[in-house]
Amino acid sequence: PQNILLWQASGVSAAAFVARTCWPLILSGVIAAVTLLPFTSRRAKRPEERGPITPVLYLCAVAAIILLGGLFDLPNWASLFIAFAVALPATYRILPEMAREFDVKSLVALYAFVSVVAVIAYFAAGRLGDAARAAASGTQPYSALFIGGLSALIGNVPATQLVVSLSSVSHDAASRLAVQAGLAGNLGPVASFANILALTMLRRAGLPLKRTVLLQVAVGVVAFLPAFL
């Protein structure tokens, strides 16, 4: 969601937005992989069953539609609408399973965060406006520290919404903020909605959470370094 907000603010095509954000994200992925290497086990067993290939095909189709939308000068909202519409034939057969596994509490928590941030942005625009505008300019290292710290407290989507609501983001700064918000999602258990879902799955499976969170934060801090570029 934070990427959609910043992509809209950037005013550039999807291809240009991806080109501006991919290299810091690739570098962060390499850093994270190298950092995690000592924690891997060569004796770990590979899963006997593999998941369906449908989600992979769906994601590839969504990416292709969004990129092609830029070539044909479609509005961003139109490209997104067409891309998400592709999900219907890909997922209609597993809707009952999705309903059983759907985590309503986590989704409610996400919307609660976003709603609270919207209220705060409205009533505290004067006090937070200067800080948000400074972060929206993309000036380093303040921008990365602001986005990273705020995301670790309230999540990267609400943090992005706060900055976008209280300031105007330039085309050049939008891609930089997207990198910062994306990498900030690894800085803590509530830094992104995906973390909440993943930790919920671990808790249901009876796996230890404390070590997982500590490792996530440690790797997240190191992998966040490209956000300062």
mmCIF file of N, CA, C and O in Angstrom, residues 10-54:
data_model
loop_
_atom_site.group_PDB
_atom_site.id
_atom_site.type_symbol
_atom_site.label_atom_id
_atom_site.label_comp_id
_atom_site.label_asym_id
_atom_site.label_seq_id
_atom_site.Cartn_x
_atom_site.Cartn_y
_atom_site.Cartn_z
ATOM 1 N N SER A 10 4.359 10.288 -7.088
ATOM 2 C CA SER A 10 5.514 10.524 -7.958
ATOM 3 C C SER A 10 5.111 11.057 -9.323
ATOM 4 O O SER A 10 5.840 11.819 -9.946
ATOM 5 N N GLY A 11 3.931 10.650 -9.810
ATOM 6 C CA GLY A 11 3.479 11.109 -11.113
ATOM 7 C C GLY A 11 4.239 10.519 -12.280
ATOM 8 O O GLY A 11 4.124 11.025 -13.400
ATOM 9 N N VAL A 12 5.006 9.452 -12.054
ATOM 10 C CA VAL A 12 5.763 8.823 -13.134
ATOM 11 C C VAL A 12 5.140 7.475 -13.447
ATOM 12 O O VAL A 12 4.279 6.972 -12.716
ATOM 13 N N SER A 13 5.586 6.874 -14.533
ATOM 14 C CA SER A 13 5.079 5.567 -14.915
ATOM 15 C C SER A 13 5.575 4.507 -13.949
ATOM 16 O O SER A 13 6.537 4.719 -13.198
ATOM 17 N N ALA A 14 4.932 3.341 -13.986
ATOM 18 C CA ALA A 14 5.341 2.247 -13.104
ATOM 19 C C ALA A 14 6.767 1.802 -13.409
ATOM 20 O O ALA A 14 7.546 1.507 -12.498
ATOM 21 N N ALA A 15 7.116 1.757 -14.703
ATOM 22 C CA ALA A 15 8.468 1.334 -15.082
ATOM 23 C C ALA A 15 9.513 2.291 -14.537
ATOM 24 O O ALA A 15 10.561 1.867 -14.019
ATOM 25 N N ALA A 16 9.248 3.603 -14.634
ATOM 26 C CA ALA A 16 10.200 4.586 -14.116
ATOM 27 C C ALA A 16 10.301 4.505 -12.600
ATOM 28 O O ALA A 16 11.389 4.631 -12.024
ATOM 29 N N PHE A 17 9.171 4.274 -11.942
ATOM 30 C CA PHE A 17 9.171 4.174 -10.486
ATOM 31 C C PHE A 17 9.975 2.960 -10.030
ATOM 32 O O PHE A 17 10.759 3.039 -9.078
ATOM 33 N N VAL A 18 9.775 1.822 -10.709
ATOM 34 C CA VAL A 18 10.531 0.613 -10.371
ATOM 35 C C VAL A 18 12.017 0.816 -10.631
ATOM 36 O O VAL A 18 12.865 0.385 -9.834
ATOM 37 N N ALA A 19 12.350 1.473 -11.731
ATOM 38 C CA ALA A 19 13.760 1.696 -12.063
ATOM 39 C C ALA A 19 14.458 2.543 -11.002
ATOM 40 O O ALA A 19 15.652 2.345 -10.716
ATOM 41 N N ARG A 20 13.720 3.479 -10.414
ATOM 42 C CA ARG A 20 14.310 4.352 -9.399
ATOM 43 C C ARG A 20 14.452 3.668 -8.042
ATOM 44 O O ARG A 20 15.253 4.109 -7.212
ATOM 45 N N THR A 21 13.677 2.640 -7.799
ATOM 46 C CA THR A 21 13.664 2.018 -6.469
ATOM 47 C C THR A 21 14.353 0.652 -6.408
ATOM 48 O O THR A 21 14.658 0.179 -5.314
ATOM 49 N N CYS A 22 14.594 0.024 -7.547
ATOM 50 C CA CYS A 22 15.012 -1.385 -7.521
ATOM 51 C C CYS A 22 16.411 -1.591 -6.967
ATOM 52 O O CYS A 22 16.641 -2.547 -6.216
ATOM 53 N N TRP A 23 17.367 -0.721 -7.309
ATOM 54 C CA TRP A 23 18.752 -1.009 -6.928
ATOM 55 C C TRP A 23 18.987 -0.945 -5.422
ATOM 56 O O TRP A 23 19.663 -1.845 -4.870
ATOM 57 N N PRO A 24 18.489 0.048 -4.698
ATOM 58 C CA PRO A 24 18.641 -0.011 -3.241
ATOM 59 C C PRO A 24 17.953 -1.228 -2.618
ATOM 60 O O PRO A 24 18.463 -1.807 -1.647
ATOM 61 N N LEU A 25 16.811 -1.644 -3.181
ATOM 62 C CA LEU A 25 16.109 -2.813 -2.652
ATOM 63 C C LEU A 25 16.886 -4.096 -2.928
ATOM 64 O O LEU A 25 16.942 -4.994 -2.078
ATOM 65 N N ILE A 26 17.479 -4.192 -4.123
ATOM 66 C CA ILE A 26 18.309 -5.362 -4.433
ATOM 67 C C ILE A 26 19.511 -5.418 -3.494
ATOM 68 O O ILE A 26 19.858 -6.484 -2.959
ATOM 69 N N LEU A 27 20.148 -4.269 -3.277
ATOM 70 C CA LEU A 27 21.295 -4.221 -2.366
ATOM 71 C C LEU A 27 20.886 -4.630 -0.963
ATOM 72 O O LEU A 27 21.601 -5.384 -0.285
ATOM 73 N N SER A 28 19.733 -4.163 -0.513
ATOM 74 C CA SER A 28 19.242 -4.543 0.813
ATOM 75 C C SER A 28 18.990 -6.043 0.892
ATOM 76 O O SER A 28 19.301 -6.680 1.919
ATOM 77 N N GLY A 29 18.439 -6.624 -0.169
ATOM 78 C CA GLY A 29 18.204 -8.065 -0.179
ATOM 79 C C GLY A 29 19.485 -8.862 -0.089
ATOM 80 O O GLY A 29 19.550 -9.889 0.608
ATOM 81 N N VAL A 30 20.512 -8.398 -0.775
ATOM 82 C CA VAL A 30 21.821 -9.080 -0.717
ATOM 83 C C VAL A 30 22.389 -8.994 0.701
ATOM 84 O O VAL A 30 22.908 -9.980 1.248
ATOM 85 N N ILE A 31 22.305 -7.821 1.298
ATOM 86 C CA ILE A 31 22.808 -7.641 2.670
ATOM 87 C C ILE A 31 22.064 -8.550 3.637
ATOM 88 O O ILE A 31 22.673 -9.202 4.506
ATOM 89 N N ALA A 32 20.747 -8.618 3.496
ATOM 90 C CA ALA A 32 19.953 -9.472 4.385
ATOM 91 C C ALA A 32 20.316 -10.942 4.200
ATOM 92 O O ALA A 32 20.434 -11.698 5.178
ATOM 93 N N ALA A 33 20.506 -11.365 2.945
ATOM 94 C CA ALA A 33 20.846 -12.767 2.683
ATOM 95 C C ALA A 33 22.202 -13.130 3.281
ATOM 96 O O ALA A 33 22.358 -14.201 3.887
ATOM 97 N N VAL A 34 23.178 -12.246 3.126
ATOM 98 C CA VAL A 34 24.507 -12.505 3.678
ATOM 99 C C VAL A 34 24.455 -12.520 5.206
ATOM 100 O O VAL A 34 25.109 -13.345 5.861
ATOM 101 N N THR A 35 23.664 -11.624 5.791
ATOM 102 C CA THR A 35 23.546 -11.573 7.244
ATOM 103 C C THR A 35 22.891 -12.825 7.806
ATOM 104 O O THR A 35 23.246 -13.304 8.892
ATOM 105 N N LEU A 36 21.927 -13.360 7.069
ATOM 106 C CA LEU A 36 21.212 -14.549 7.534
ATOM 107 C C LEU A 36 21.964 -15.844 7.265
ATOM 108 O O LEU A 36 21.594 -16.887 7.819
ATOM 109 N N LEU A 37 22.982 -15.792 6.440
ATOM 110 C CA LEU A 37 23.695 -17.010 6.056
ATOM 111 C C LEU A 37 24.214 -17.816 7.240
ATOM 112 O O LEU A 37 24.075 -19.047 7.262
ATOM 113 N N PRO A 38 24.798 -17.177 8.278
ATOM 114 C CA PRO A 38 25.285 -17.977 9.420
ATOM 115 C C PRO A 38 24.169 -18.688 10.190
ATOM 116 O O PRO A 38 24.443 -19.624 10.945
ATOM 117 N N PHE A 39 22.930 -18.244 10.026
ATOM 118 C CA PHE A 39 21.824 -18.832 10.770
ATOM 119 C C PHE A 39 21.136 -19.960 10.014
ATOM 120 O O PHE A 39 20.194 -20.563 10.523
ATOM 121 N N THR A 40 21.587 -20.229 8.808
ATOM 122 C CA THR A 40 20.981 -21.305 8.021
ATOM 123 C C THR A 40 21.647 -22.630 8.359
ATOM 124 O O THR A 40 22.792 -22.681 8.803
ATOM 125 N N SER A 41 20.911 -23.692 8.131
ATOM 126 C CA SER A 41 21.422 -25.036 8.402
ATOM 127 C C SER A 41 21.440 -25.844 7.116
ATOM 128 O O SER A 41 20.428 -25.913 6.401
ATOM 129 N N ARG A 42 22.585 -26.408 6.811
ATOM 130 C CA ARG A 42 22.687 -27.235 5.606
ATOM 131 C C ARG A 42 21.914 -28.535 5.748
ATOM 132 O O ARG A 42 21.578 -29.175 4.754
ATOM 133 N N ARG A 43 21.647 -28.926 6.977
ATOM 134 C CA ARG A 43 20.931 -30.178 7.205
ATOM 135 C C ARG A 43 19.419 -29.993 7.230
ATOM 136 O O ARG A 43 18.691 -30.941 7.468
ATOM 137 N N ALA A 44 18.989 -28.762 7.018
ATOM 138 C CA ALA A 44 17.546 -28.524 7.029
ATOM 139 C C ALA A 44 16.878 -29.286 5.890
ATOM 140 O O ALA A 44 17.367 -29.306 4.763
ATOM 141 N N LYS A 45 15.775 -29.906 6.199
ATOM 142 C CA LYS A 45 15.063 -30.691 5.197
ATOM 143 C C LYS A 45 14.222 -29.781 4.311
ATOM 144 O O LYS A 45 13.605 -28.826 4.781
ATOM 145 N N ARG A 46 14.231 -30.104 3.045
ATOM 146 C CA ARG A 46 13.387 -29.361 2.126
ATOM 147 C C ARG A 46 11.945 -29.846 2.251
ATOM 148 O O ARG A 46 11.701 -31.021 2.499
ATOM 149 N N PRO A 47 11.007 -28.937 2.104
ATOM 150 C CA PRO A 47 9.594 -29.363 2.207
ATOM 151 C C PRO A 47 9.247 -30.357 1.115
ATOM 152 O O PRO A 47 9.643 -30.203 -0.045
ATOM 153 N N GLU A 48 8.538 -31.387 1.506
ATOM 154 C CA GLU A 48 8.164 -32.413 0.529
ATOM 155 C C GLU A 48 7.095 -31.909 -0.427
ATOM 156 O O GLU A 48 7.046 -32.317 -1.582
ATOM 157 N N GLU A 49 6.224 -31.035 0.052
ATOM 158 C CA GLU A 49 5.158 -30.527 -0.790
ATOM 159 C C GLU A 49 5.433 -29.077 -1.172
ATOM 160 O O GLU A 49 5.891 -28.284 -0.357
ATOM 161 N N ARG A 50 5.175 -28.778 -2.406
ATOM 162 C CA ARG A 50 5.328 -27.411 -2.888
ATOM 163 C C ARG A 50 3.953 -26.775 -3.073
ATOM 164 O O ARG A 50 2.984 -27.451 -3.406
ATOM 165 N N GLY A 51 3.928 -25.485 -2.843
ATOM 166 C CA GLY A 51 2.677 -24.773 -2.980
ATOM 167 C C GLY A 51 2.282 -24.626 -4.437
ATOM 168 O O GLY A 51 3.057 -24.915 -5.353
ATOM 169 N N PRO A 52 1.070 -24.172 -4.677
ATOM 170 C CA PRO A 52 0.596 -23.998 -6.051
ATOM 171 C C PRO A 52 1.347 -22.884 -6.754
ATOM 172 O O PRO A 52 1.844 -21.942 -6.129
ATOM 173 N N ILE A 53 1.418 -22.982 -8.075
ATOM 174 C CA ILE A 53 2.113 -21.971 -8.870
ATOM 175 C C ILE A 53 1.205 -20.804 -9.224
ATOM 176 O O ILE A 53 1.662 -19.783 -9.741
ATOM 177 N N THR A 54 -0.084 -20.920 -8.910
ATOM 178 C CA THR A 54 -1.047 -19.880 -9.264
ATOM 179 C C THR A 54 -0.674 -18.503 -8.714
ATOM 180 O O THR A 54 -0.740 -17.509 -9.452
#
